[in-house]
Amino acid sequence: ILNVEQSPQSLHVQEGDSTNFTCSFPSSNFYALHWYRWETAKSPEALFVMTLNGDEKKKGRISATLNTKEGYSYLYIKGSQPEDSATYLCASTMNRDDKIIFGKGTRLHILP
Amino acid sequence: DAGITQSPRYKITETGRQVTLMCHQTWSHSYMFWYRQDLGHGLRLIYYSAAADITDKGEVPDGYVVSRSKTENFPLTLESATRSQTSVYFCASSEGVGTNYGYTFGSGTRLTVV
């Protein structure tokens, strides 16, 4: 079973500050890395899907990078806002036709 | 309305009862998935299906049964519910797996087994 680890588990950030958190995954047979945003009482929503080493994706104030050789991805949030409070899930798949496996998430709390 | 819908939203059942959670998608996505969400475990894959009549086990399949007679439906059945199956269940669908295919999730079913 593919093991996807996220750190930290929980994070408190002051409104306006920037932050980042990590997803690590086995680098062998890597195929794709997903990031999801999951607000309380809602369902997870896809942010990014990345496949290439060195890939960077951006959506507004949120961006992500990927290092497939060392098996990690960073998610960055610039100028945190209250609406960024959510759990951010990372998920990875090892082979083209395999299902994705989720990490346990990083729970982000933005403090006013 | 187009989308992925789960029913019921909430369900309370007794230990030993059979219960079926429904999932319906209108996009004709090939892939459908069932996850359960538990504190400290995140999302764990129960079963998935690559197409109609094709299903496969995920990480935690024991105690669950699925079927996929039609592309748009993927029901999950607990044949004899146990308290350990109290959880929030999410259904998801995708055009494919791997690159560019993010999953779309339903709103979840909160199941309590008493």
PDB file of C-alpha atoms in Angstrom:
ATOM      1  CA  ILE A   1       0.000   0.000   0.000  1.00  0.00           C
ATOM      2  CA  LEU A   2       1.324   3.434  -0.984  1.00  0.00           C
ATOM      3  CA  ASN A   3       2.125   5.573   2.080  1.00  0.00           C
ATOM      4  CA  VAL A   4       1.449   9.287   1.741  1.00  0.00           C
ATOM      5  CA  GLU A   5       2.526  11.441   4.679  1.00  0.00           C
ATOM      6  CA  GLN A   6       1.576  15.038   5.368  1.00  0.00           C
ATOM      7  CA  SER A   7       3.051  17.469   7.857  1.00  0.00           C
ATOM      8  CA  PRO A   8       2.210  19.192  10.005  1.00  0.00           C
ATOM      9  CA  GLN A   9      -1.108  17.629  11.067  1.00  0.00           C
ATOM     10  CA  SER A  10      -2.406  21.001  12.171  1.00  0.00           C
ATOM     11  CA  LEU A  11      -1.291  24.568  11.689  1.00  0.00           C
ATOM     12  CA  HIS A  12      -2.423  27.937  13.071  1.00  0.00           C
ATOM     13  CA  VAL A  13      -1.485  30.967  10.982  1.00  0.00           C
ATOM     14  CA  GLN A  14      -2.177  34.649  11.520  1.00  0.00           C
ATOM     15  CA  GLU A  15      -4.327  36.302   8.867  1.00  0.00           C
ATOM     16  CA  GLY A  16      -2.082  37.938   6.283  1.00  0.00           C
ATOM     17  CA  ASP A  17       0.872  35.636   6.893  1.00  0.00           C
ATOM     18  CA  SER A  18       2.089  33.177   4.286  1.00  0.00           C
ATOM     19  CA  THR A  19       2.476  29.494   5.041  1.00  0.00           C
ATOM     20  CA  ASN A  20       3.404  26.165   3.523  1.00  0.00           C
ATOM     21  CA  PHE A  21       3.108  22.485   4.307  1.00  0.00           C
ATOM     22  CA  THR A  22       4.512  19.253   3.027  1.00  0.00           C
ATOM     23  CA  CYS A  23       3.411  16.031   1.394  1.00  0.00           C
ATOM     24  CA  SER A  24       5.852  13.136   1.067  1.00  0.00           C
ATOM     25  CA  PHE A  25       5.340   9.999  -0.996  1.00  0.00           C
ATOM     26  CA  PRO A  26       7.393   7.072  -2.317  1.00  0.00           C
ATOM     27  CA  SER A  27       9.378   8.293  -5.312  1.00  0.00           C
ATOM     28  CA  SER A  28       9.622   4.909  -7.025  1.00  0.00           C
ATOM     29  CA  ASN A  29       6.952   4.280  -9.684  1.00  0.00           C
ATOM     30  CA  PHE A  30       5.493   7.732  -9.059  1.00  0.00           C
ATOM     31  CA  TYR A  31       2.799   8.768 -11.514  1.00  0.00           C
ATOM     32  CA  ALA A  32       0.748  11.715 -10.212  1.00  0.00           C
ATOM     33  CA  LEU A  33       0.295  13.925  -7.154  1.00  0.00           C
ATOM     34  CA  HIS A  34      -2.997  15.588  -6.247  1.00  0.00           C
ATOM     35  CA  TRP A  35      -3.846  18.358  -3.799  1.00  0.00           C
ATOM     36  CA  TYR A  36      -7.383  18.816  -2.479  1.00  0.00           C
ATOM     37  CA  ARG A  37      -8.941  21.445  -0.271  1.00  0.00           C
ATOM     38  CA  TRP A  38     -11.580  20.217   2.182  1.00  0.00           C
ATOM     39  CA  GLU A  39     -13.707  22.690   4.090  1.00  0.00           C
ATOM     40  CA  THR A  40     -15.629  21.576   7.163  1.00  0.00           C
ATOM     41  CA  ALA A  41     -19.045  20.082   6.361  1.00  0.00           C
ATOM     42  CA  LYS A  42     -18.261  20.053   2.643  1.00  0.00           C
ATOM     43  CA  SER A  43     -16.650  17.539   0.315  1.00  0.00           C
ATOM     44  CA  PRO A  44     -13.029  17.640  -0.906  1.00  0.00           C
ATOM     45  CA  GLU A  45     -12.397  19.853  -3.902  1.00  0.00           C
ATOM     46  CA  ALA A  46      -9.524  19.288  -6.338  1.00  0.00           C
ATOM     47  CA  LEU A  47      -6.848  22.022  -6.427  1.00  0.00           C
ATOM     48  CA  PHE A  48      -3.998  20.620  -8.498  1.00  0.00           C
ATOM     49  CA  VAL A  49      -2.828  17.478 -10.257  1.00  0.00           C
ATOM     50  CA  MET A  50       0.908  17.337 -10.995  1.00  0.00           C
ATOM     51  CA  THR A  51       3.030  14.732 -12.712  1.00  0.00           C
ATOM     52  CA  LEU A  52       6.376  16.176 -13.806  1.00  0.00           C
ATOM     53  CA  ASN A  53       9.441  16.679 -11.643  1.00  0.00           C
ATOM     54  CA  GLY A  54       9.857  20.406 -11.023  1.00  0.00           C
ATOM     55  CA  ASP A  55       6.220  21.075 -11.893  1.00  0.00           C
ATOM     56  CA  GLU A  56       4.672  24.168 -10.316  1.00  0.00           C
ATOM     57  CA  LYS A  57       0.975  25.001 -10.309  1.00  0.00           C
ATOM     58  CA  LYS A  58      -0.784  28.146  -9.144  1.00  0.00           C
ATOM     59  CA  LYS A  59      -4.383  29.055  -8.380  1.00  0.00           C
ATOM     60  CA  GLY A  60      -4.804  32.558  -6.993  1.00  0.00           C
ATOM     61  CA  ARG A  61      -2.810  32.777  -3.755  1.00  0.00           C
ATOM     62  CA  ILE A  62      -2.233  29.028  -3.597  1.00  0.00           C
ATOM     63  CA  SER A  63       0.632  27.311  -5.363  1.00  0.00           C
ATOM     64  CA  ALA A  64       2.282  23.893  -5.286  1.00  0.00           C
ATOM     65  CA  THR A  65       5.615  22.414  -6.266  1.00  0.00           C
ATOM     66  CA  LEU A  66       6.649  18.849  -6.982  1.00  0.00           C
ATOM     67  CA  ASN A  67       9.916  16.957  -6.543  1.00  0.00           C
ATOM     68  CA  THR A  68       9.442  13.413  -7.811  1.00  0.00           C
ATOM     69  CA  LYS A  69      13.075  12.384  -7.342  1.00  0.00           C
ATOM     70  CA  GLU A  70      13.019  12.942  -3.595  1.00  0.00           C
ATOM     71  CA  GLY A  71       9.300  12.306  -3.178  1.00  0.00           C
ATOM     72  CA  TYR A  72       7.800  15.509  -1.828  1.00  0.00           C
ATOM     73  CA  SER A  73       5.427  18.314  -2.711  1.00  0.00           C
ATOM     74  CA  TYR A  74       4.916  21.671  -1.013  1.00  0.00           C
ATOM     75  CA  LEU A  75       1.680  23.641  -0.914  1.00  0.00           C
ATOM     76  CA  TYR A  76       2.096  27.388  -0.387  1.00  0.00           C
ATOM     77  CA  ILE A  77      -0.555  29.913   0.619  1.00  0.00           C
ATOM     78  CA  LYS A  78       0.379  33.572   0.276  1.00  0.00           C
ATOM     79  CA  GLY A  79      -1.284  36.181   2.477  1.00  0.00           C
ATOM     80  CA  SER A  80      -3.620  33.793   4.349  1.00  0.00           C
ATOM     81  CA  GLN A  81      -7.272  34.758   4.586  1.00  0.00           C
ATOM     82  CA  PRO A  82     -10.006  33.358   6.879  1.00  0.00           C
ATOM     83  CA  GLU A  83     -11.555  31.525   3.938  1.00  0.00           C
ATOM     84  CA  ASP A  84      -8.332  29.507   3.583  1.00  0.00           C
ATOM     85  CA  SER A  85      -9.204  27.641   6.793  1.00  0.00           C
ATOM     86  CA  ALA A  86      -9.655  24.044   5.681  1.00  0.00           C
ATOM     87  CA  THR A  87      -7.973  20.664   5.602  1.00  0.00           C
ATOM     88  CA  TYR A  88      -5.565  20.272   2.706  1.00  0.00           C
ATOM     89  CA  LEU A  89      -5.258  16.733   1.412  1.00  0.00           C
ATOM     90  CA  CYS A  90      -2.454  15.342  -0.648  1.00  0.00           C
ATOM     91  CA  ALA A  91      -2.905  12.152  -2.678  1.00  0.00           C
ATOM     92  CA  SER A  92      -0.590  10.139  -4.888  1.00  0.00           C
ATOM     93  CA  THR A  93      -0.774   7.358  -7.414  1.00  0.00           C
ATOM     94  CA  MET A  94       2.079   5.067  -8.325  1.00  0.00           C
ATOM     95  CA  ASN A  95       1.033   3.746 -11.686  1.00  0.00           C
ATOM     96  CA  ARG A  96      -1.003   5.129 -14.534  1.00  0.00           C
ATOM     97  CA  ASP A  97      -3.974   2.892 -13.916  1.00  0.00           C
ATOM     98  CA  ASP A  98      -3.864   2.822 -10.146  1.00  0.00           C
ATOM     99  CA  LYS A  99      -6.205   4.504  -7.701  1.00  0.00           C
ATOM    100  CA  ILE A 100      -4.954   7.426  -5.651  1.00  0.00           C
ATOM    101  CA  ILE A 101      -4.143   7.102  -1.969  1.00  0.00           C
ATOM    102  CA  PHE A 102      -4.738  10.053   0.345  1.00  0.00           C
ATOM    103  CA  GLY A 103      -2.610  11.403   3.153  1.00  0.00           C
ATOM    104  CA  LYS A 104      -4.291  12.310   6.450  1.00  0.00           C
ATOM    105  CA  GLY A 105      -4.273  15.999   5.657  1.00  0.00           C
ATOM    106  CA  THR A 106      -2.990  19.234   7.150  1.00  0.00           C
ATOM    107  CA  ARG A 107      -5.665  21.144   9.035  1.00  0.00           C
ATOM    108  CA  LEU A 108      -5.102  24.878   8.571  1.00  0.00           C
ATOM    109  CA  HIS A 109      -6.645  27.434  10.929  1.00  0.00           C
ATOM    110  CA  ILE A 110      -6.374  31.121  10.035  1.00  0.00           C
ATOM    111  CA  LEU A 111      -6.438  33.377  13.088  1.00  0.00           C
ATOM    112  CA  PRO A 112      -8.076  36.812  12.712  1.00  0.00           C
TER     113      PRO A 112
ATOM    114  CA  ASP B   1     -28.998  18.441 -11.865  1.00  0.00           C
ATOM    115  CA  ALA B   2     -25.629  17.289 -13.070  1.00  0.00           C
ATOM    116  CA  GLY B   3     -23.181  16.099 -10.457  1.00  0.00           C
ATOM    117  CA  ILE B   4     -22.561  13.359  -7.961  1.00  0.00           C
ATOM    118  CA  THR B   5     -25.172  12.745  -5.310  1.00  0.00           C
ATOM    119  CA  GLN B   6     -25.138  10.551  -2.268  1.00  0.00           C
ATOM    120  CA  SER B   7     -28.115   9.340  -0.276  1.00  0.00           C
ATOM    121  CA  PRO B   8     -29.060   9.360   2.433  1.00  0.00           C
ATOM    122  CA  ARG B   9     -27.128  12.265   4.008  1.00  0.00           C
ATOM    123  CA  TYR B  10     -27.607  10.825   7.473  1.00  0.00           C
ATOM    124  CA  LYS B  11     -28.430   7.294   8.606  1.00  0.00           C
ATOM    125  CA  ILE B  12     -28.732   5.619  11.971  1.00  0.00           C
ATOM    126  CA  THR B  13     -28.914   1.835  11.970  1.00  0.00           C
ATOM    127  CA  GLU B  14     -28.645  -0.992  14.454  1.00  0.00           C
ATOM    128  CA  THR B  15     -25.824  -3.478  14.752  1.00  0.00           C
ATOM    129  CA  GLY B  16     -26.391  -6.464  12.496  1.00  0.00           C
ATOM    130  CA  ARG B  17     -28.684  -4.690  10.044  1.00  0.00           C
ATOM    131  CA  GLN B  18     -27.975  -4.431   6.359  1.00  0.00           C
ATOM    132  CA  VAL B  19     -27.710  -0.910   5.034  1.00  0.00           C
ATOM    133  CA  THR B  20     -27.031   0.431   1.547  1.00  0.00           C
ATOM    134  CA  LEU B  21     -25.540   3.798   0.740  1.00  0.00           C
ATOM    135  CA  MET B  22     -26.315   5.141  -2.702  1.00  0.00           C
ATOM    136  CA  CYS B  23     -24.101   7.072  -5.082  1.00  0.00           C
ATOM    137  CA  HIS B  24     -25.199   8.448  -8.433  1.00  0.00           C
ATOM    138  CA  GLN B  25     -23.220  10.489 -10.972  1.00  0.00           C
ATOM    139  CA  THR B  26     -24.444  12.146 -14.141  1.00  0.00           C
ATOM    140  CA  TRP B  27     -21.147  12.655 -16.005  1.00  0.00           C
ATOM    141  CA  SER B  28     -20.717   9.067 -17.227  1.00  0.00           C
ATOM    142  CA  HIS B  29     -17.350   8.981 -15.465  1.00  0.00           C
ATOM    143  CA  SER B  30     -15.684   5.605 -15.799  1.00  0.00           C
ATOM    144  CA  TYR B  31     -14.240   5.484 -12.303  1.00  0.00           C
ATOM    145  CA  MET B  32     -16.129   5.568  -9.028  1.00  0.00           C
ATOM    146  CA  PHE B  33     -14.811   5.225  -5.503  1.00  0.00           C
ATOM    147  CA  TRP B  34     -15.997   4.786  -1.933  1.00  0.00           C
ATOM    148  CA  TYR B  35     -13.999   6.264   0.925  1.00  0.00           C
ATOM    149  CA  ARG B  36     -14.596   6.417   4.636  1.00  0.00           C
ATOM    150  CA  GLN B  37     -13.405   9.290   6.786  1.00  0.00           C
ATOM    151  CA  ASP B  38     -12.401   8.608  10.378  1.00  0.00           C
ATOM    152  CA  LEU B  39     -10.581  10.758  12.903  1.00  0.00           C
ATOM    153  CA  GLY B  40      -6.872  10.055  12.744  1.00  0.00           C
ATOM    154  CA  HIS B  41      -7.117   8.112   9.485  1.00  0.00           C
ATOM    155  CA  GLY B  42      -8.097  10.647   6.877  1.00  0.00           C
ATOM    156  CA  LEU B  43      -9.784   9.202   3.793  1.00  0.00           C
ATOM    157  CA  ARG B  44      -9.409   5.452   3.326  1.00  0.00           C
ATOM    158  CA  LEU B  45     -10.436   3.686   0.148  1.00  0.00           C
ATOM    159  CA  ILE B  46     -13.022   0.929   0.606  1.00  0.00           C
ATOM    160  CA  TYR B  47     -13.766  -0.142  -2.969  1.00  0.00           C
ATOM    161  CA  TYR B  48     -13.469   1.302  -6.406  1.00  0.00           C
ATOM    162  CA  SER B  49     -14.750   0.582  -9.874  1.00  0.00           C
ATOM    163  CA  ALA B  50     -13.063   1.239 -13.209  1.00  0.00           C
ATOM    164  CA  ALA B  51     -16.223   0.617 -15.265  1.00  0.00           C
ATOM    165  CA  ALA B  52     -19.615  -1.077 -15.099  1.00  0.00           C
ATOM    166  CA  ASP B  53     -19.299  -4.638 -13.781  1.00  0.00           C
ATOM    167  CA  ILE B  54     -15.660  -4.070 -12.731  1.00  0.00           C
ATOM    168  CA  THR B  55     -14.928  -3.544  -9.046  1.00  0.00           C
ATOM    169  CA  ASP B  56     -11.826  -3.890  -6.918  1.00  0.00           C
ATOM    170  CA  LYS B  57     -10.898  -3.749  -3.244  1.00  0.00           C
ATOM    171  CA  GLY B  58      -9.245  -0.762  -1.628  1.00  0.00           C
ATOM    172  CA  GLU B  59      -7.476  -0.506   1.716  1.00  0.00           C
ATOM    173  CA  VAL B  60     -10.404  -1.403   3.999  1.00  0.00           C
ATOM    174  CA  PRO B  61     -12.923  -3.598   2.129  1.00  0.00           C
ATOM    175  CA  ASP B  62     -13.898  -6.018   4.895  1.00  0.00           C
ATOM    176  CA  GLY B  63     -17.581  -5.884   5.816  1.00  0.00           C
ATOM    177  CA  TYR B  64     -18.582  -4.052   2.639  1.00  0.00           C
ATOM    178  CA  VAL B  65     -20.007  -5.118  -0.698  1.00  0.00           C
ATOM    179  CA  VAL B  66     -20.322  -3.039  -3.876  1.00  0.00           C
ATOM    180  CA  SER B  67     -21.878  -3.474  -7.271  1.00  0.00           C
ATOM    181  CA  ARG B  68     -21.794  -1.492 -10.503  1.00  0.00           C
ATOM    182  CA  SER B  69     -24.457  -2.761 -12.884  1.00  0.00           C
ATOM    183  CA  LYS B  70     -24.794   0.707 -14.443  1.00  0.00           C
ATOM    184  CA  THR B  71     -22.070   3.283 -15.047  1.00  0.00           C
ATOM    185  CA  GLU B  72     -23.905   5.992 -13.124  1.00  0.00           C
ATOM    186  CA  ASN B  73     -24.583   4.081  -9.901  1.00  0.00           C
ATOM    187  CA  PHE B  74     -22.200   2.622  -7.347  1.00  0.00           C
ATOM    188  CA  PRO B  75     -24.028   1.481  -4.199  1.00  0.00           C
ATOM    189  CA  LEU B  76     -22.138   0.438  -1.082  1.00  0.00           C
ATOM    190  CA  THR B  77     -23.739  -2.203   1.163  1.00  0.00           C
ATOM    191  CA  LEU B  78     -22.874  -3.043   4.728  1.00  0.00           C
ATOM    192  CA  GLU B  79     -24.208  -6.584   4.976  1.00  0.00           C
ATOM    193  CA  SER B  80     -24.220  -6.724   8.777  1.00  0.00           C
ATOM    194  CA  ALA B  81     -23.391  -3.330  10.242  1.00  0.00           C
ATOM    195  CA  THR B  82     -20.973  -3.066  13.157  1.00  0.00           C
ATOM    196  CA  ARG B  83     -20.206  -0.116  15.426  1.00  0.00           C
ATOM    197  CA  SER B  84     -16.737   0.150  13.902  1.00  0.00           C
ATOM    198  CA  GLN B  85     -18.430   1.073  10.636  1.00  0.00           C
ATOM    199  CA  THR B  86     -19.748   4.296  12.144  1.00  0.00           C
ATOM    200  CA  SER B  87     -18.124   6.859   9.887  1.00  0.00           C
ATOM    201  CA  VAL B  88     -18.651   9.452   7.193  1.00  0.00           C
ATOM    202  CA  TYR B  89     -18.713   7.835   3.763  1.00  0.00           C
ATOM    203  CA  PHE B  90     -17.719   9.715   0.618  1.00  0.00           C
ATOM    204  CA  CYS B  91     -18.351   8.622  -2.926  1.00  0.00           C
ATOM    205  CA  ALA B  92     -16.196  10.061  -5.714  1.00  0.00           C
ATOM    206  CA  SER B  93     -15.987   9.781  -9.469  1.00  0.00           C
ATOM    207  CA  SER B  94     -13.351  10.491 -12.089  1.00  0.00           C
ATOM    208  CA  GLU B  95     -12.940  10.293 -15.848  1.00  0.00           C
ATOM    209  CA  GLY B  96      -9.803   8.276 -15.282  1.00  0.00           C
ATOM    210  CA  VAL B  97      -6.932   7.840 -12.884  1.00  0.00           C
ATOM    211  CA  GLY B  98      -3.537   9.491 -12.980  1.00  0.00           C
ATOM    212  CA  THR B  99      -2.662  12.670 -14.772  1.00  0.00           C
ATOM    213  CA  ASN B 100      -5.202  15.476 -15.067  1.00  0.00           C
ATOM    214  CA  TYR B 101      -7.999  13.444 -13.537  1.00  0.00           C
ATOM    215  CA  GLY B 102      -8.937  14.923 -10.217  1.00  0.00           C
ATOM    216  CA  TYR B 103     -11.733  13.287  -8.299  1.00  0.00           C
ATOM    217  CA  THR B 104     -15.137  14.863  -7.738  1.00  0.00           C
ATOM    218  CA  PHE B 105     -16.665  14.005  -4.397  1.00  0.00           C
ATOM    219  CA  GLY B 106     -20.237  13.688  -3.226  1.00  0.00           C
ATOM    220  CA  SER B 107     -21.456  15.468  -0.096  1.00  0.00           C
ATOM    221  CA  GLY B 108     -21.007  12.436   2.124  1.00  0.00           C
ATOM    222  CA  THR B 109     -23.232  10.129   4.163  1.00  0.00           C
ATOM    223  CA  ARG B 110     -22.877  10.197   7.934  1.00  0.00           C
ATOM    224  CA  LEU B 111     -23.620   6.677   9.184  1.00  0.00           C
ATOM    225  CA  THR B 112     -24.073   5.844  12.835  1.00  0.00           C
ATOM    226  CA  VAL B 113     -24.327   2.208  13.933  1.00  0.00           C
ATOM    227  CA  VAL B 114     -25.831   1.794  17.392  1.00  0.00           C
TER     228      VAL B 114
END
